[in-house]
Coordinates of C-alpha atoms and ligand atoms in Angstrom, one line a residue:
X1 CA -62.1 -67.0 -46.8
X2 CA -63.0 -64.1 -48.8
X3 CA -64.4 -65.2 -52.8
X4 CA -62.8 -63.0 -55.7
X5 CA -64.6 -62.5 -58.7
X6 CA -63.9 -64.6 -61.4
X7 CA -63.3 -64.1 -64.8
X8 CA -62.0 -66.7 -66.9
X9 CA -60.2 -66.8 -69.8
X10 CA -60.1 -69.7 -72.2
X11 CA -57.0 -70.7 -74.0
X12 CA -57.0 -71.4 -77.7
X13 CA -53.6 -71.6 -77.6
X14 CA -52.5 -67.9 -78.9
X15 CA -49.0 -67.2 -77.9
X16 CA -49.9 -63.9 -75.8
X17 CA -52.8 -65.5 -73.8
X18 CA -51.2 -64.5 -70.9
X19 CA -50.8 -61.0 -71.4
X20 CA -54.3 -61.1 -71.0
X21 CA -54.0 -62.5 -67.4
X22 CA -51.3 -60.1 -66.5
X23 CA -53.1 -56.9 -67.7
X24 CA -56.4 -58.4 -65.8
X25 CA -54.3 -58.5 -62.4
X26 CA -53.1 -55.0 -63.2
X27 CA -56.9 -54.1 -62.8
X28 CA -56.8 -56.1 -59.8
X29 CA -59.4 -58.5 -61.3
X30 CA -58.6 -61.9 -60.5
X31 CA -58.9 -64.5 -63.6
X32 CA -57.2 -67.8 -64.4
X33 CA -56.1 -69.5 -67.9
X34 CA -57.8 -72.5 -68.8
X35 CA -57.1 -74.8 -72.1
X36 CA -60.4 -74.9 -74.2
X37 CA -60.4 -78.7 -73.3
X38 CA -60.9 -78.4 -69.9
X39 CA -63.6 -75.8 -69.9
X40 CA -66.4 -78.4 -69.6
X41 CA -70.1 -77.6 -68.1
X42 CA -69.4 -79.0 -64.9
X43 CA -66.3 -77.0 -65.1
X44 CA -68.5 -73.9 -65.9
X45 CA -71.0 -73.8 -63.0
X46 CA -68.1 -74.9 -60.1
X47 CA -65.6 -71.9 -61.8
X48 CA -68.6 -69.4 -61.6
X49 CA -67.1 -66.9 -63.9
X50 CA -68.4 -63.1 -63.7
X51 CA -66.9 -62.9 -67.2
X52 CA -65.3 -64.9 -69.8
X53 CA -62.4 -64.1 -72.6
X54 CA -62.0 -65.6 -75.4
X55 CA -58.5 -65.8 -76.1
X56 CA -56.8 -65.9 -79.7
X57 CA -55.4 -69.2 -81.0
X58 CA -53.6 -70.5 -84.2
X59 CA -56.3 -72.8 -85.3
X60 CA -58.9 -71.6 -88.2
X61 CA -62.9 -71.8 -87.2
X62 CA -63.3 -73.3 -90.7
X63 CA -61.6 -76.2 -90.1
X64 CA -63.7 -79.0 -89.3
X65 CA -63.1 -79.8 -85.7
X66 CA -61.2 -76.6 -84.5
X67 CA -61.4 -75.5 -80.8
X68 CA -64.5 -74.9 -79.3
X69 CA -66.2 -73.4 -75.9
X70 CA -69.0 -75.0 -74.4
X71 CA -72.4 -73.8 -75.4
X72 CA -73.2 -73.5 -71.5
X73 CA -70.4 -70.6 -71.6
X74 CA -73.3 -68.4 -74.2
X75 CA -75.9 -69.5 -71.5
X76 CA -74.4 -68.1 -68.4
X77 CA -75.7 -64.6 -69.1
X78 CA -72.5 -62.8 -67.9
X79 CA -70.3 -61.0 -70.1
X80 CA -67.9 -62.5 -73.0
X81 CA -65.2 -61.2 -74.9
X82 CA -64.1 -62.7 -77.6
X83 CA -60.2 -61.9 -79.3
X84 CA -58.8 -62.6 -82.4
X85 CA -59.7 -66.4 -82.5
X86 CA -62.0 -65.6 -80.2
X87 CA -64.4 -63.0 -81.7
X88 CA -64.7 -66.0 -84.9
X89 CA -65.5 -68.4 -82.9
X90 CA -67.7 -66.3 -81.2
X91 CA -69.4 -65.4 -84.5
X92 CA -69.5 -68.4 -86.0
X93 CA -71.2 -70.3 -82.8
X94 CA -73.6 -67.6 -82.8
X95 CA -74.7 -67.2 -86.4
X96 CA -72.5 -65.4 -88.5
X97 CA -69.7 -66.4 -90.6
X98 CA -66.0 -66.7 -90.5
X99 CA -64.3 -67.2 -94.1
X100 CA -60.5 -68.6 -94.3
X101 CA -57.9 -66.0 -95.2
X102 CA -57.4 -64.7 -98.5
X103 CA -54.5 -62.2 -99.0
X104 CA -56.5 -58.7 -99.7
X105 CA -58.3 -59.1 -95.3
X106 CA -55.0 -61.2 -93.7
X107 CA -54.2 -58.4 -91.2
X108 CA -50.3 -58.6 -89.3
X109 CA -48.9 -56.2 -87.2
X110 CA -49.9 -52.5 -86.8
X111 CA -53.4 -51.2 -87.8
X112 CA -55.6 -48.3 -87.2
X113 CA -59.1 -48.6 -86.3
X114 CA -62.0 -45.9 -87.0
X115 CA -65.3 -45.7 -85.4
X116 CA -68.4 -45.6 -86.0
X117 CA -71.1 -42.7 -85.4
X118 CA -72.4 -44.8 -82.0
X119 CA -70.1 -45.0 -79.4
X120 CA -70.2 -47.9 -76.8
X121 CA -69.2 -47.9 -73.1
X122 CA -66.5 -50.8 -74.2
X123 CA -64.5 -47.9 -76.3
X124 CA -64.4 -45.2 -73.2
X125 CA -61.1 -43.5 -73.4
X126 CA -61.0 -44.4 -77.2
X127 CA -60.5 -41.8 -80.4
X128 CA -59.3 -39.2 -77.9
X129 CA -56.3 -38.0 -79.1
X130 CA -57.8 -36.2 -82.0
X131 CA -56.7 -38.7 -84.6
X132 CA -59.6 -39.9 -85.2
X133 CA -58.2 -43.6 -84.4
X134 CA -56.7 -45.9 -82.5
X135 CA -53.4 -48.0 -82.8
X136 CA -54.2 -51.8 -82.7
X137 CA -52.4 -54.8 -83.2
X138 CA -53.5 -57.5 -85.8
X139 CA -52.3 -61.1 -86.7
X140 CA -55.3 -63.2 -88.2
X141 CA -55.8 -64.5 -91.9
X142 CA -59.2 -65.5 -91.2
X143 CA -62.1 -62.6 -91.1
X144 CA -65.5 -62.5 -90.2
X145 CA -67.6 -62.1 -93.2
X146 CA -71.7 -61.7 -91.4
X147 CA -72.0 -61.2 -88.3
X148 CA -74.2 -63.2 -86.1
X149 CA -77.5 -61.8 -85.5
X150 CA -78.3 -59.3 -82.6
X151 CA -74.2 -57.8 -83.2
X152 CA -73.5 -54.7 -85.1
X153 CA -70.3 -53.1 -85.9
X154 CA -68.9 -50.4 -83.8
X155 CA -65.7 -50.0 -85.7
X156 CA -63.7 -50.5 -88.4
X157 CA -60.0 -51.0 -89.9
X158 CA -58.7 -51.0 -93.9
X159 CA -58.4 -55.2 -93.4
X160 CA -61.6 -55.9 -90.8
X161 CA -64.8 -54.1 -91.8
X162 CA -65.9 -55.8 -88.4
X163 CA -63.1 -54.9 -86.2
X164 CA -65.0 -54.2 -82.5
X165 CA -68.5 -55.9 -82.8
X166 CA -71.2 -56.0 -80.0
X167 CA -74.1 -57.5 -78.8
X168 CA -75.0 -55.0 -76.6
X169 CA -78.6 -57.3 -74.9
X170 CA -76.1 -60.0 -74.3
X171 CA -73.2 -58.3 -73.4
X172 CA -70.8 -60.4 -76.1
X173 CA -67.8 -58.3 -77.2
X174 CA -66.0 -59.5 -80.1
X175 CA -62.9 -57.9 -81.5
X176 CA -60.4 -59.3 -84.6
X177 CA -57.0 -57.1 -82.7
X178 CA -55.3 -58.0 -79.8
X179 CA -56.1 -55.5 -76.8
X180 CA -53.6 -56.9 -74.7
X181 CA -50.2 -56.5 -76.4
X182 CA -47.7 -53.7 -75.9
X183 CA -48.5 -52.7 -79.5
X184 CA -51.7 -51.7 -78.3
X185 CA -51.3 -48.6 -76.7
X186 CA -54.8 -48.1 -75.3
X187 CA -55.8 -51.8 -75.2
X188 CA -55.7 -51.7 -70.9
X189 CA -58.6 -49.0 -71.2
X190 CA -60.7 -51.6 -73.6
X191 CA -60.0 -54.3 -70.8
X192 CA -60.7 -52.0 -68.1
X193 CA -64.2 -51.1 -69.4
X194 CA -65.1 -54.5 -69.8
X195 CA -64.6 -55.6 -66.6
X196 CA -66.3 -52.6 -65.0
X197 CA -69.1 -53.3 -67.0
X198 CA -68.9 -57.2 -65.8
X199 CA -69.4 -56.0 -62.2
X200 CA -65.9 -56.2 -61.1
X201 CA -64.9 -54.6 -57.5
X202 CA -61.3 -54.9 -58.5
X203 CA -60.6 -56.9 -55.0
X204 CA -57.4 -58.0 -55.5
X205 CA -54.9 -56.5 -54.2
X206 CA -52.0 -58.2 -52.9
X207 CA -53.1 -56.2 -49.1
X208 CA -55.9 -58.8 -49.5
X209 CA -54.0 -61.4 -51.1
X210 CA -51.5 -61.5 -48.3
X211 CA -54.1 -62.0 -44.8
X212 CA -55.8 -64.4 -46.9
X213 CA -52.6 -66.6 -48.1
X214 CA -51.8 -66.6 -44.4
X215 CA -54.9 -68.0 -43.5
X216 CA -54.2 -70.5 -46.0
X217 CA -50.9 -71.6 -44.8
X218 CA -51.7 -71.7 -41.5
X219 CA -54.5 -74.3 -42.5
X220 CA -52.5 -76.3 -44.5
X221 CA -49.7 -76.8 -41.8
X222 CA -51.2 -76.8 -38.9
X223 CA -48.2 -77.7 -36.0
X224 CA -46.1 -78.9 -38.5
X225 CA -42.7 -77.9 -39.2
X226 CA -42.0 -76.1 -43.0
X227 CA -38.1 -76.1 -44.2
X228 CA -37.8 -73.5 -47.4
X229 CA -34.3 -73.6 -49.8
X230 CA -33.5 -69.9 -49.9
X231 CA -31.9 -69.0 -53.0
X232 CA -31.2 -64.9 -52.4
X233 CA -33.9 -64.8 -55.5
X234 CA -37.2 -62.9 -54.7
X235 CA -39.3 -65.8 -55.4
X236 CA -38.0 -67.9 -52.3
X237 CA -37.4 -65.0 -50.6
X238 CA -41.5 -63.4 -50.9
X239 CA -42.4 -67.2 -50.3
X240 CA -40.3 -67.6 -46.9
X241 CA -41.2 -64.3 -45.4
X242 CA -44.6 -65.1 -46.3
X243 CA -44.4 -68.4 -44.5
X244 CA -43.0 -66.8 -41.7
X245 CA -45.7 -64.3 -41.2
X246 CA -48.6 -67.7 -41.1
X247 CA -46.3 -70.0 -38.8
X248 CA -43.4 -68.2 -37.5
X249 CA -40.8 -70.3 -36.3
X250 CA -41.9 -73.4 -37.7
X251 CA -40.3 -72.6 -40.9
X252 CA -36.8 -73.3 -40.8
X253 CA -35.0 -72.0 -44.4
X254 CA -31.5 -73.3 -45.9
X255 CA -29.2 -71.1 -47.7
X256 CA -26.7 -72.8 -49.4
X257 CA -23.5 -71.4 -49.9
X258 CA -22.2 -73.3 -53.1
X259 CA -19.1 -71.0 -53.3
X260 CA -20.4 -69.5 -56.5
X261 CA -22.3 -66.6 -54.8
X262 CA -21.5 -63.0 -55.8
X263 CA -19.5 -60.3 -53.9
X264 CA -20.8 -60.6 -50.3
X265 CA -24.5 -61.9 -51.3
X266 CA -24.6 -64.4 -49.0
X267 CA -23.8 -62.1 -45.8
X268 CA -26.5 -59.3 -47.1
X269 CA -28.9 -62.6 -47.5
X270 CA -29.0 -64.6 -44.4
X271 CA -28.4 -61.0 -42.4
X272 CA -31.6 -59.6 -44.2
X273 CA -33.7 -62.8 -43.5
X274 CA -32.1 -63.4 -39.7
X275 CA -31.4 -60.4 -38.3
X276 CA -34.1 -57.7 -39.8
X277 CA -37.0 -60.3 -40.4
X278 CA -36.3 -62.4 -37.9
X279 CA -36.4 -66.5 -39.7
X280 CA -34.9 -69.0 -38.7
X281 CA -31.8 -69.1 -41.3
X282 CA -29.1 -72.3 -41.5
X283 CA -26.4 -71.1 -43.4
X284 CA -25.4 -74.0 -45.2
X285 CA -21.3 -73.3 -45.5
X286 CA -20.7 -75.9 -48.3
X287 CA -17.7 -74.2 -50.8
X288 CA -15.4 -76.6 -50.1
X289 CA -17.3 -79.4 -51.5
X290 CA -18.9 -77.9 -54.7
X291 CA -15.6 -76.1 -55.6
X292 CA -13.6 -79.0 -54.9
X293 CA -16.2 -81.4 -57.0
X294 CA -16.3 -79.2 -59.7
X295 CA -12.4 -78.9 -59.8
X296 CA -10.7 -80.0 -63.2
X297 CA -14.4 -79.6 -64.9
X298 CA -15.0 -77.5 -68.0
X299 CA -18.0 -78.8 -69.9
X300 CA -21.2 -76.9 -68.9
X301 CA -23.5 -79.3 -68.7
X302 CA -21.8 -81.4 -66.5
X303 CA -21.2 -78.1 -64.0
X304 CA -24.6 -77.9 -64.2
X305 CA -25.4 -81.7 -62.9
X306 CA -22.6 -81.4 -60.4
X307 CA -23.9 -78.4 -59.0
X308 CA -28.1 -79.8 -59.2
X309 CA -27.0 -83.4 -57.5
X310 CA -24.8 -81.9 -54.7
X311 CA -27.5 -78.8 -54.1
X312 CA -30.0 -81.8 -53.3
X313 CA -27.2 -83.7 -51.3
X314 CA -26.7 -80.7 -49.2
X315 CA -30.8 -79.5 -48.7
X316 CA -31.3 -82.6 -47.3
X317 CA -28.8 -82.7 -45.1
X318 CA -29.7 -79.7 -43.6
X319 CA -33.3 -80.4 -43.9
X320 CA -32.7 -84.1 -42.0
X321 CA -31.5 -82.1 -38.8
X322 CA -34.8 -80.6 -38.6
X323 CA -36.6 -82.9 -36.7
X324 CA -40.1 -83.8 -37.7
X325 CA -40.4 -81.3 -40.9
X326 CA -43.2 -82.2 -43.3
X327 CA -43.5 -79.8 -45.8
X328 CA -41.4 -78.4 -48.2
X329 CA -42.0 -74.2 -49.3
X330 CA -41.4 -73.7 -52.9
X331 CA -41.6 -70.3 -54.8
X332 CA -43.4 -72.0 -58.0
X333 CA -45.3 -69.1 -60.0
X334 CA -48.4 -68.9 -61.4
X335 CA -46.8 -68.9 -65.0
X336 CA -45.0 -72.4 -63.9
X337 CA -48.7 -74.2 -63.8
X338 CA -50.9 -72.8 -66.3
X339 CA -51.5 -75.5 -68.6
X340 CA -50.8 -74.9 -71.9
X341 CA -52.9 -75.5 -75.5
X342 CA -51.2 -78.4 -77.0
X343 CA -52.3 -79.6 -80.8
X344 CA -50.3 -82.5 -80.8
X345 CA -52.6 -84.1 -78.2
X346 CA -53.9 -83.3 -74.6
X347 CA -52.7 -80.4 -72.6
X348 CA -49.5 -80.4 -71.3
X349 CA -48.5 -78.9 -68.4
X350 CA -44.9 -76.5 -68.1
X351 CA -42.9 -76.5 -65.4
X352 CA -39.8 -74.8 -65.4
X353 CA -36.9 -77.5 -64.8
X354 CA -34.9 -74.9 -63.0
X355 CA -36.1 -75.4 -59.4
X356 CA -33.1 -76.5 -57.4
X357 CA -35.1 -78.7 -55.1
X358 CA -37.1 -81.0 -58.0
X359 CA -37.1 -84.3 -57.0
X360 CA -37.0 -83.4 -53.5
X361 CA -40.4 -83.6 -52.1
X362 CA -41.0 -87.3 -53.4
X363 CA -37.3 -88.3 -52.1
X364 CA -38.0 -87.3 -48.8
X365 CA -41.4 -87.6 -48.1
X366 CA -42.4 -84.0 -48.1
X367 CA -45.5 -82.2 -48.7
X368 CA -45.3 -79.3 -50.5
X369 CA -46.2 -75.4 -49.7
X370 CA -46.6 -73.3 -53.0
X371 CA -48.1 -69.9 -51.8
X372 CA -47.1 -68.1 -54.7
X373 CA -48.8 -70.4 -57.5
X374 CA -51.3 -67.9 -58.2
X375 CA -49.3 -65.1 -58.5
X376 CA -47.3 -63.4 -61.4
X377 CA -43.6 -62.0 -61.3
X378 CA -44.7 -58.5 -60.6
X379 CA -47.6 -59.8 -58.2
X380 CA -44.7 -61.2 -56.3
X381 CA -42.6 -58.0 -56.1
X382 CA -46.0 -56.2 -55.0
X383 CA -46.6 -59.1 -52.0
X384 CA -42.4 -58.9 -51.5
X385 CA -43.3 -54.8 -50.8
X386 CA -46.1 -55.6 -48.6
X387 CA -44.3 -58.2 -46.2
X388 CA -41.4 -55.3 -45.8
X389 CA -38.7 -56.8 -47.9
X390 CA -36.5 -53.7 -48.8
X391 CA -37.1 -52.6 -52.5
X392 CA -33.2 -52.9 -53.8
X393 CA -33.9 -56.7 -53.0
X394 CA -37.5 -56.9 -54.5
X395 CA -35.9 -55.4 -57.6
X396 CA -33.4 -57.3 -57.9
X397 CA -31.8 -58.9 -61.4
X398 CA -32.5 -62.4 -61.4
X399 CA -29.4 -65.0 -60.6
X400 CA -29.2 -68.4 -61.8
X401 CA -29.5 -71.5 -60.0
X402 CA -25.8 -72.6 -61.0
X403 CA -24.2 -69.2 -59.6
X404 CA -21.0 -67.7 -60.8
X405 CA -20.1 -71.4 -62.3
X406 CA -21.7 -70.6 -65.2
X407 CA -20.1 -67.0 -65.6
X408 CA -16.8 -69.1 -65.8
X409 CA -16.3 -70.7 -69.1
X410 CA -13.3 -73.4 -68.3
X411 CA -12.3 -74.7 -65.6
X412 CA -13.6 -73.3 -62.2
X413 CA -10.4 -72.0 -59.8
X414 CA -11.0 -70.1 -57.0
X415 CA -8.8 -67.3 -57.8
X416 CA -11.3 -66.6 -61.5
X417 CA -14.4 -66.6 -58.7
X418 CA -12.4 -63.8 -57.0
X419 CA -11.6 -61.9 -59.6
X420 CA -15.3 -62.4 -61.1
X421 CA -17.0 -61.6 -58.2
X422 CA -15.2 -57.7 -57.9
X423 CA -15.5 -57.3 -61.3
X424 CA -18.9 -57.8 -61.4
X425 CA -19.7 -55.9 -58.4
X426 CA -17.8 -52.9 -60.3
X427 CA -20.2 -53.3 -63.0
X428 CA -22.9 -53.5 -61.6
X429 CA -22.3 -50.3 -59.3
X430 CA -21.4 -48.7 -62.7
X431 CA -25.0 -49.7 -63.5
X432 CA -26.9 -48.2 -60.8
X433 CA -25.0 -45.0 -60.4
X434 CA -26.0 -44.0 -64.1
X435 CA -30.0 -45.2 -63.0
X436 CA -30.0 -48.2 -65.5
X437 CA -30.6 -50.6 -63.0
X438 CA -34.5 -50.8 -63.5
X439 CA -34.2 -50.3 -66.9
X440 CA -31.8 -53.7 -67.5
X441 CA -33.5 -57.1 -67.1
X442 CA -30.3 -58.7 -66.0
X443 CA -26.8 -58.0 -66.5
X444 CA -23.7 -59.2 -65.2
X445 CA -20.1 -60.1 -66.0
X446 CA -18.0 -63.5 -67.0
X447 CA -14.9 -64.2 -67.0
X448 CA -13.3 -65.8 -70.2
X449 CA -11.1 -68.5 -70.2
X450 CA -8.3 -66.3 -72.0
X451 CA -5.4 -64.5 -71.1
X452 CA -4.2 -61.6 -72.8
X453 CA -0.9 -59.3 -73.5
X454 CA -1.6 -55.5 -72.0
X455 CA 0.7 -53.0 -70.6
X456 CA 0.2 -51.2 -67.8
X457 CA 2.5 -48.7 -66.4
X458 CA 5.5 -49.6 -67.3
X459 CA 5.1 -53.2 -67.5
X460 CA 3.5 -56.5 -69.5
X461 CA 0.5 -57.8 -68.0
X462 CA -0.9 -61.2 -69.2
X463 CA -4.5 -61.5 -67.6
X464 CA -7.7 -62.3 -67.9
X465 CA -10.3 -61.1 -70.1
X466 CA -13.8 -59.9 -68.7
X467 CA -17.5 -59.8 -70.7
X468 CA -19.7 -57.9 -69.5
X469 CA -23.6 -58.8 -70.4
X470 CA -26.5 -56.6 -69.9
X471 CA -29.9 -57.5 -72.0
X472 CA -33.7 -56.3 -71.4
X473 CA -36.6 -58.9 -71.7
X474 CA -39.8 -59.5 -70.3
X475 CA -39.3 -63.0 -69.3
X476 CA -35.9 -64.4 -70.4
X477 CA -37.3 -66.3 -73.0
X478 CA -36.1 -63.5 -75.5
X479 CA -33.7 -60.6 -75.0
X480 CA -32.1 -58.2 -76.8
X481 CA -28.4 -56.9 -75.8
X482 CA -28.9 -53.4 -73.7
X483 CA -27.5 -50.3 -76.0
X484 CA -25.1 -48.7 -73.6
X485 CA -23.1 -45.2 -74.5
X486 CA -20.0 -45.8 -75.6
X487 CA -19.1 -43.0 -73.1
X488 CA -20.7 -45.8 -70.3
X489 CA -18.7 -48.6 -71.5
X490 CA -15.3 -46.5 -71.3
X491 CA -15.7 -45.4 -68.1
X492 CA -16.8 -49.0 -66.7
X493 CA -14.0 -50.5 -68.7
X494 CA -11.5 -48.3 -66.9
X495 CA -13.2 -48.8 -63.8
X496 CA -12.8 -52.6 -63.5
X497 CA -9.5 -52.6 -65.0
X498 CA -8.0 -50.4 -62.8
X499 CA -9.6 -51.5 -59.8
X500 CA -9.7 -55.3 -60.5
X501 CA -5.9 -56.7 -60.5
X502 CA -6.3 -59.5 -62.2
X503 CA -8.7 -58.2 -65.9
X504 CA -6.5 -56.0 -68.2
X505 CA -9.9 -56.3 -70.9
X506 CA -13.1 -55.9 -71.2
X507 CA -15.5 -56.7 -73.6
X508 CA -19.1 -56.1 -74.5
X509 CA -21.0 -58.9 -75.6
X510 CA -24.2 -57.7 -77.8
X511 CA -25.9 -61.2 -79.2
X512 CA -29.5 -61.1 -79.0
X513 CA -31.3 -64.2 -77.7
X514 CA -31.5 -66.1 -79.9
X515 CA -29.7 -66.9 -81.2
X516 CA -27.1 -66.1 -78.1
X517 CA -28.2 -67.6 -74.5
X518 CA -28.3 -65.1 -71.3
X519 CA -25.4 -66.9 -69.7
X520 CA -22.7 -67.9 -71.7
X521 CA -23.5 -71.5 -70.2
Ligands
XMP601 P1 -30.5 -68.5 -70.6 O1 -29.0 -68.5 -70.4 O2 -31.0 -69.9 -70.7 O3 -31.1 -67.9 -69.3 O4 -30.9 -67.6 -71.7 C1 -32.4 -67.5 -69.1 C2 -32.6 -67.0 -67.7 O5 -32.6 -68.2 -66.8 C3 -31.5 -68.0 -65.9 N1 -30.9 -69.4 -65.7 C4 -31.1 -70.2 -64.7 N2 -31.8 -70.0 -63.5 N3 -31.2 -72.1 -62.8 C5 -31.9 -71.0 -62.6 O6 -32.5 -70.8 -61.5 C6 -30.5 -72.4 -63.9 O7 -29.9 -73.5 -64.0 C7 -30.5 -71.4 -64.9 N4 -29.9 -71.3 -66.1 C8 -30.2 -70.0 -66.6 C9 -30.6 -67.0 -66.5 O8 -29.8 -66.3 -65.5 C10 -31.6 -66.1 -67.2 O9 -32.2 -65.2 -66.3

C-alpha cells in the first residue's frame, strides 16, 4: 500500500485547528490532528512527519505548566510551523521570550501585515495586490517580546512587531495570525508554500485514495459478508458504493422506510443504488410500525427515542436474514474521531450521537467497516464523484436521522406527512430553479401544529400553516437564516399555497442558530 507524506499537526486546543487540516487536504497533503498529549517520542519517529504545525490554543506559554511539544519534534530536522500558540511556544522552547498580554499588543480580529525589505519563499504570492499588505486574522493577548536566536522578522503588524518570523537554517516558521481562517484571504498561498518547501508531492487525491481504500476493504473482509444501513445521506451512500466496488455482492445494504421520508426519496434511493449501481438493496417497508408507534406522540424527545429504538429493531431484523454477516459499514468521518484538547483532564474523544446504528455493532456481534474515517465532508463528495454517484445526490442538503417527524411539531398524522412532503418539494424546486441550491446549507419546510382562517375564492379555508427554513453554515454547528428576496418568498408562498391543498400560509422563519436549532425539534 502506497505511503503519503505526513505532516502533522499538533493540537493545543485552538477552536479552528481543523481548518488547518481541511486547507492541508485542499493541497492534497495528507496530515492528521493530534492532541499535544499524545505527541510523545515514540509517537514521533512511528508518525514520521515530513512537517509539523503547530496549532493555536487558549492556554498562555507563561503559565507554568502550559502545553508543550516534545523536544524530539525540534530534533527531527524537517520543517515546523508554528501558529498563534504555536509560534510562542515555539519561541519560547527555542530561546526567546513570550510576555502575557497587556492591552496596547492584545490583537483580535482583522489586521494588516507589512513586510520587510527581504522577502522569503514562505510569503510567495504575498504583498501583490499593490497595497502594500496583507489581510490577516488575529486573536492572541500574549506577544512574543525576543525572538529566539537564529529567527529574524520578516514582517510586521501595528500589534505584533514579530508577526511572520523565520529560521530560515532550520526551516521553523513562526507566525502570531491565523493563516487558515476565512478571514485570511491569502492564508492557503502561506500554507501552500510551506508544504512545497517540506517536500510535499501533493499525493492525495481521492483517484488514489479510492484504489487504495479498496485494497483496504478487501483485506479487512476477506469472504465475509458486510450489511450497510443506507440512510439516502451521502455519507452512507459514498461508504456503500465504496464497499461495493472492494467486495461486490457481499455487501448487502438496508434502507429503512420509517414513513418519514420526503416526496419520493425513497424510490429515487434504492433505484439509484439497485438499479444504476447495481448493490444489493432490502427495502425495509416499515411505515406502518413507526407511524403507528409514534401515533398520539407530541413531545420531541420522545419522537426522537421512538424513532432511534425501532430504527435498531428494524436494522437488525433485516440484518438477521443475512446469513453469516460480520461486519457492519458505517459512514463515520474523519471530524467524528479526531480527539479533541481537553483542559479539564485527558483528551476526550467526540463522536457524534447521531448515527442511527450506535449500539449496534456490540448488540449483535459485528465488526465494524469505517472507510471514510479519514476523510472530510468535501473529501467525501470528491470520493462520492469518483465512484460515479450523480452530482444532484453528492450535493445534496443534509436530512436528519429522525426524517420528516421532526418537521412536524404535534402530533404525527399521516395526512400532515402528506401535505409536508409536497410542500416541501415545492420549496425546494422553488430553490433550485432561482440557483440557490449550492448556495443554501440546508433548507426545508415544517408544518406547524396550527390552523388558520384564509379565504380563497369565494370560500373560508381553515388549514395548516407551513415554515419554510433555509440557513447557510459550514458544519451545522452555527447557522445564520438565508436572506431570500422578498420577490423569492412571494412567489414560493403562492406556489405552495396554490398547489398544496391543504397550507393557506406560509411563513419564514429567520432565527439564527443560536440561539434557534436547525429543526424546529
Ligand atoms: P439542529 O436542529 O440540532 O441540527 O441545529 C443540526 C444538523 O443536524 C441534523 N440533525 C440530525 N441528523 N440525526 C441526524 O442524522 C438526528 O437525530 C438529527 N437531528 C438534527 C439537522 O438536520 C441539521 O443538519
Amino acid at each position: 500500500m502506497t505511503q503519503h507524506d505526513r505532516l502533522l499537526i499538533i493540537d493545543f486546543g485552538s477552536q479552528v485547528t481543523q481548518l488547518i487540516a481541511r486547507r492541508l487536504r485542499e493541497l492534497n497533503v495528507y496530515c492528521e490532528i493530534h492532541p499535544y498529549q499524545n505527541v510523545t517520542d515514540a509517537f514521533l519517529k512511528e508518525f514520521a512527519p515530513r512537517a509539523i504545525i503547530f496549532s493555536g490554543g487558549p492556554d498562555s506559554v507563561t503559565r507554568e505548566g502550559s502545553p508543550r511539544p516534545p523536544q524530539a519534534a525540534y530534533e527531527l530536522g524537517v520543517p515546523i510551523l508554528g501558529i498563534c500558540y504555536g509560534q510562542q511556544v515555539m519561541m519560547q522552547d527555542l530561546g526567546g521570550k513570550v510576555e502575557a498580554g497587556q492591552s496596547h499588543t492584545a490583537e483580535f480580529g482583522r489586521a494588516y501585515v507589512t513586510p520587510k525589505e527581504e522577502r522569503i519563499d514562505l510569503l510567495t504570492g504575498w504583498f501583490l495586490d499593490g497595497t502594500g499588505r496583507e489581510q490577516v486574522w488575529m486573536s492572541h493577548g500574549d506577544h512574543v517580546s525576543e525572538l529566539a536566536p537564529g529567527f529574524a522578522v520578516y514582517a510586521t503588524s501595528p500589534g505584533a512587531p514579530f508577526a511572520i518570523t523565520a529560521d530560515l537554517e532550520h526551516r521553523f516558521y513562526a507566525v502570531q495570525f491565523h493563516p487558515e481562517v476565512h478571514h485570511t484571504p491569502n492564508g492557503k498561498t502561506l500554507y501552500e508554500n510551506f508544504v512545497r518547501d517540506a517536500g510535499f508531492k501533493g499525493d492525495w487525491t481521492m483517484d488514489a485514495y479510492r484504489d487504495e481504500a479498496v485494497a483496504k476493504i478487501r483485506e479487512q473482509i476477506g469472504d465475509k459478508k458486510v450489511i450497510c444501513a443506507l440512510s439516502g445521506g451521502v455519507d452512507s451512500s459514498v461508504a456503500a458504493a465504496l464497499i461495493h466496488e472492494a467486495v461486490g455482492e457481499q455487501l448487502t445494504c438496508v434502507f429503512v422506510d420509517h414513513g418519514l421520508l420526503r416526496l419520493n426519496e425513497a424510490e429515487e434511493v434504492v433505484g439509484m443504488f439497485r438499479d444504476h449501481m447495481n448493490l444489493s438493496v432490502i427495502h425495509a417497508q416499515e411505515q406502518d410500525l413507526f407511524l403507528g408507534e409514534l401515533e398520539g406522540v407530541s413531545d420531541p424527545e420522545t419522537k426522537r427515542k421512538i424513532i432511534g429504538r425501532l430504527f435498531i429493531d428494524v436494522f437488525q431484523k433485516y440484518a438477521d436474514q443475512i446469513e453469516g454477516a460480520e461486519f457492519l459499514a458505517q459512514g463515520t468521518l474523519y471530524p467524528d474521531v479526531i480527539e479533541s484538547v481537553s483542559f479539564s483532564g485527558g483528551p476526550s474523544v467526540t463522536i457524534k450521537s447521531h448515527h442511527n446504528v450506535g449500539g449496534l455493532p456490540e448488540k449483535m456481534g459485528l465488526k465494524l467497516v469505517e472507510p471514510l474515517r479519514e476523510l472530510f465532508k468535501d473529501e467525501v463528495r470528491a470520493l462520492g464523484h469518483e465512484l460515479g454517484l450523480p452530482a444532484s445526490f453528492i450535493g445534496r442538503h443534509p436530512f436528519p436521522g429522525p426524517g420528516l417527524a421532526i418537521r412536524c411539531p404535534g402530533e404525527i398524522t399521516r395526512d400532515k406527512l402528506e401535505i409536508l412532503r409536497k410542500a416541501d418539494a415545492v420549496y425546494i424546486d422553488q430553490i433550485r430553479k432561482h440557483g440557490l441550491y449550492d448556495e443554501i446549507w440546508q433548507a426545508f419546510a415544517a408544518i406547524l401544529p396550527m390552523r388558520t382562517v384564509g379565504v380563497m375564492g369565494d370560500g373560508r379555508t381553515y388549514d395548516y400553516a407551513l415554515a419554510l427554513r433555509a440557513v447557510t453554515s459550514v458544519d451545522g454547528m452555527t447557522a445564520d437564516y438565508y436572506p431570500f428576496s422578498h420577490e423569492f418568498l412571494g412567489e414560493t408562498s403562492t406556489r405552495i399555497i396554490n398547489e398544496v391543498k391543504g397550507i393557506n400560509r406560509v411563513f419564514y422563519d429567520c432565527t439564527s442558530k443560536p440561539p434557534g436549532t436547525i429543526e424546529l425539534e
